[in-house]
Amino acid sequence: MSDPGRDYETSLEPSRRRRDGVHYTPRVVADELVAGAFVGHGELIASGAQFVVCDPTCGAGVFLIAAADALVAGGRSPRSALECLRGMDIDPNALDVARAELTDWAQRNGLLGALPFALVVGDALNDPWPEDGRLDVVVGNPPFGGQLAGATIRDQAAVAGAARILGRPAGYTDTSGVLLVRALDAVRVGGSVVFVQPLSVLGARDGSTVRDLVGNALESIWIPDAQLFDAAVSVCAPVLRKPQHHEASSPAKTSPPWTELAADAMGVPPLRLTGEPLSSMAECTAGFRQEFYEVASAVIEGGSDPEIDTTLPRLVTVGLIDPATLLWGTRTAKVAGATYDRPLVDISKLSKPFLLRRRPKVLVATQTRVIEAVADHDGSLWPSVPVISVLPLDSDPEIIDLLVAALFAPPASVWAARLAAGTARSPGAIRLSASQLAHLPLPSDRDRWVEGARQLQDGELEAAAVTLTRAYGLEPDVAQAVLSWWIPRSIRAPKGTA
Ligand SMILES: C[S@@+](CC[C@H](N)C(=O)[O-])C[C@H]1O[C@@H](n2cnc3c(N)ncnc32)[C@H](O)[C@@H]1O
């Protein structure tokens, strides 16, 4: 089937597409987001009274067409549906495509003669929006424009416009976030905004201004099941409704926090854990990036000299850690572009001894689907940055196995997934820092915890998961939800699905 929007997008020079963030939205996604934006407006739509929907960066108009269909489905005549739509874009040629698409839609819906389109060329950062301040719905996919480097850095006019919108210099705030704030300004009290954003808006420091400014309008967060755009950026869409007294709020006042709503959207079960924190038994540390490069240049391939193999520490990358299973020697490891079968660290090449690395400890991977941790009873493993080391405060050797069991426990992964939902590199992954991990609540039932640790050592992973979930003393339905979430993502998931 022909797709004029897609054809127009691919006809643009890649540099132009990058500069203006031109990544048109698939129709099914536009349908879903329009449906979300129309929640609570059904009566107004059916009444036939004035109702205005705007996409201020509409491109070829996919959201406008989706809205037209949803308005007709909601009880409007095709002509009345068209009268509700307002589109704006900085690119007049894109608006020509949108006009052609709407004309086609009108003809398919039996409309002849002059058509009530309202499509204007405009700069959403600096120009007034159609029906500014009185819109019922803003829905769309604004241009993403990271400010760290490259083609999307704002020019002078955009810097001024963004600062006016935020009421402060926009700094590193992504242009899509600036436009999210602007959209909330453009709707009436009770009006809705659903705007696609980079997933990083949920947790990254650069998204904090946006989270503060729209905080008390946030109702939910939509997260797609799959990667949507060629740009390879993971996305989400906050669903906002403008409250009576809309004002900038601090994240502390925002309830529930963005990551909690993201966790709900991703199907992570609700969970409150109250046990003693991991920091009561161990210290959590991770090396710095600089260490990664120094260690990378000291890595050698093992396997040729048995003495070297037993004296030098084995390097453990994130990829060599599975839940309670060390894959060193059975899977290759990539370190700074090179591949090793049995990576060892030649410590004589290091500028300092990094003594902590040689102690008994537990190693924890990051950016995984569940927490993955392995035991290092004799201090012979070397964590490759960003692997986290959990160093017991007590020298009792049994503590290592208890710590591995606590980290393996499904409630620990659910706790971590809720804490930082949506902030990892991919939406389904867990992103934990060493300092966050130190707050992990430990199991409260010591006997079950010990029993779970024993099952884990015997390789009974599924039984251990059940026992360790019980060790947290959860209500049966909560425990069931935790296990149902955890099991398919971990011990039954084929490797490589993260
Ligand atoms: C990510 S595309 C999305 C287009 C359309 N909303 C969709 O989802 O298919 C972003 C659009 O924003 C437009 N754009 C970029 N900067 C703009 C600005 N300052 N004001 C208005 N539109 C802009 C681009 O021309 C492009 O059509």
XYZ file of N, CA, C and O in Angstrom, residues 3-12 21-27 30 55-66 85-105 108 117 119 140-141:
224
model
N 2.319 4.891 0.872
C 2.327 5.663 2.106
C 3.041 6.983 1.812
O 4.274 7.085 1.912
N 2.273 8.027 1.409
C 2.899 9.281 0.990
C 3.767 9.903 2.085
O 4.809 10.487 1.794
N 3.369 9.763 3.361
C 4.156 10.328 4.459
C 5.530 9.696 4.511
O 6.557 10.359 4.562
N 5.538 8.362 4.448
C 6.800 7.603 4.492
C 7.651 7.939 3.258
O 8.861 8.119 3.363
N 6.981 8.033 2.082
C 7.724 8.368 0.856
C 8.382 9.734 1.007
O 9.533 9.932 0.625
N 7.621 10.698 1.588
C 8.183 12.038 1.736
C 9.365 12.005 2.717
O 10.425 12.576 2.455
N 9.191 11.277 3.830
C 10.260 11.187 4.837
C 11.547 10.648 4.200
O 12.627 11.209 4.387
N 11.415 9.565 3.420
C 12.631 8.962 2.859
C 13.199 9.789 1.706
O 14.367 9.632 1.350
N 12.390 10.718 1.155
C 12.923 11.563 0.077
C 13.833 12.669 0.633
O 14.601 13.278 -0.103
N 13.754 12.931 1.941
C 14.563 14.006 2.517
C 16.003 13.544 2.710
O 16.253 12.371 2.999
N 14.551 16.265 13.145
C 13.952 15.129 13.867
C 12.774 14.529 13.104
O 11.721 14.270 13.678
N 12.956 14.324 11.806
C 11.834 13.837 10.985
C 11.775 12.306 11.014
O 12.552 11.629 10.330
N 10.935 11.766 11.868
C 10.712 10.312 11.926
C 9.211 10.122 12.061
O 8.669 10.233 13.162
N 8.546 9.911 10.949
C 7.088 9.856 10.986
C 6.614 8.611 11.729
O 7.266 7.574 11.745
N 5.444 8.754 12.316
C 4.930 7.726 13.226
C 4.097 6.694 12.468
O 3.263 7.078 11.640
N 4.278 5.386 12.770
C 3.401 4.382 12.154
C 1.935 4.622 12.547
O 1.655 5.047 13.675
N 1.033 4.329 11.625
C -0.389 4.614 11.847
C -0.940 3.906 13.101
O -1.705 4.496 13.874
N -0.123 5.925 16.079
C -0.920 7.151 16.144
C -2.332 6.823 16.652
O -2.886 7.538 17.498
N -1.931 18.853 16.379
C -0.570 18.310 16.330
C 0.301 19.451 15.805
O 0.259 19.770 14.621
N 1.100 20.078 16.678
C 1.869 21.276 16.281
C 3.126 20.971 15.482
O 3.769 21.907 15.005
N 3.480 19.697 15.342
C 4.608 19.309 14.480
C 4.104 18.110 13.659
O 4.618 17.017 13.755
N 3.083 18.369 12.849
C 2.252 17.270 12.321
C 2.868 16.516 11.163
O 2.375 15.458 10.783
N 3.942 17.030 10.551
C 4.538 16.318 9.416
C 3.483 16.003 8.381
O 2.701 16.876 7.987
N 3.426 14.740 7.960
C 2.479 14.332 6.926
C 1.085 14.063 7.485
O 0.213 13.586 6.759
N 0.874 14.325 8.767
C -0.487 14.354 9.311
C -1.046 13.042 9.818
O -2.273 12.919 9.976
N -0.195 12.071 10.157
C -0.735 10.769 10.556
C -1.610 10.881 11.820
O -2.647 10.216 11.930
N -1.226 11.763 12.754
C -2.048 11.907 13.968
C -3.384 12.592 13.650
O -4.403 12.317 14.280
N -3.371 13.501 12.680
C -4.621 14.192 12.321
C -5.597 13.204 11.679
O -6.799 13.211 11.980
N -5.081 12.333 10.815
C -5.941 11.330 10.179
C -6.477 10.354 11.239
O -7.662 10.001 11.237
N -5.568 9.937 12.145
C -6.011 9.017 13.207
C -7.089 9.691 14.055
O -8.087 9.055 14.441
N -9.721 19.642 13.586
C -8.276 19.398 13.475
C -7.462 20.658 13.218
O -7.871 21.521 12.429
N -6.325 20.752 13.887
C -5.368 21.834 13.627
C -3.978 21.201 13.495
O -3.553 20.462 14.382
N -3.304 21.526 12.392
C -1.958 20.996 12.206
C -0.972 22.121 11.946
O -1.314 23.142 11.344
N 0.232 21.948 12.434
C 1.280 22.947 12.182
C 2.590 22.184 11.939
O 2.798 21.105 12.503
N 3.460 22.737 11.122
C 4.798 22.158 10.940
C 5.684 23.260 10.379
O 5.212 24.188 9.721
N 6.967 23.116 10.628
C 7.932 24.101 10.133
C 8.214 23.876 8.642
O 8.719 24.754 7.958
N 7.833 22.699 8.145
C 8.168 22.296 6.782
C 6.925 22.380 5.886
O 6.024 21.546 5.984
N 6.868 23.403 4.997
C 5.667 23.552 4.152
C 5.418 22.357 3.247
O 4.268 22.025 2.952
N 6.496 21.691 2.817
C 6.306 20.539 1.924
C 5.630 19.385 2.659
O 4.824 18.651 2.085
N 5.984 19.229 3.934
C 5.327 18.176 4.726
C 3.840 18.493 4.843
O 2.989 17.593 4.764
N 3.524 19.774 4.995
C 2.099 20.148 5.101
C 1.354 19.867 3.796
O 0.165 19.530 3.822
N 2.040 19.987 2.664
C 1.395 19.637 1.387
C 1.004 18.159 1.394
O -0.070 17.780 0.923
N 1.907 17.325 1.941
C 1.587 15.891 2.000
C 0.402 15.684 2.950
O -0.537 14.930 2.655
N 0.418 16.396 4.085
C -0.691 16.263 5.048
C -2.011 16.684 4.392
O -3.053 16.033 4.568
N -1.948 17.764 3.612
C -3.177 18.259 2.951
C -3.706 17.204 1.982
O -4.905 16.920 1.938
N -2.797 16.610 1.228
C -3.209 15.572 0.262
C -3.812 14.373 1.002
O -4.821 13.800 0.576
N -3.214 14.011 2.128
C -3.710 12.866 2.906
C -5.106 13.151 3.459
O -5.996 12.296 3.434
N -5.298 14.384 3.960
C -6.618 14.741 4.507
C -7.663 14.821 3.398
O -8.829 14.453 3.585
N -7.248 15.298 2.225
C -8.180 15.370 1.096
C -8.631 13.957 0.714
O -9.819 13.690 0.497
N -7.669 13.065 0.697
C -7.964 11.674 0.383
C -8.936 11.093 1.429
O -9.911 10.422 1.093
N -8.667 11.401 2.671
C -9.541 10.914 3.756
C -10.962 11.462 3.562
O -11.955 10.723 3.686
N -12.729 9.702 0.760
C -13.145 8.346 1.177
C -14.362 8.404 2.090
O -15.133 7.470 2.197
N -9.855 22.620 6.270
C -8.562 22.265 6.852
C -7.977 23.451 7.589
O -8.131 24.583 7.174
N -4.280 23.931 8.422
C -2.876 23.525 8.466
C -2.022 24.773 8.262
O -2.216 25.482 7.275
N 0.841 13.989 19.332
C 1.799 13.941 18.235
C 3.143 13.400 18.660
O 3.303 12.863 19.757
N 4.066 13.566 17.761
C 5.426 13.054 17.938
C 6.360 14.193 17.565
O 6.716 14.354 16.407
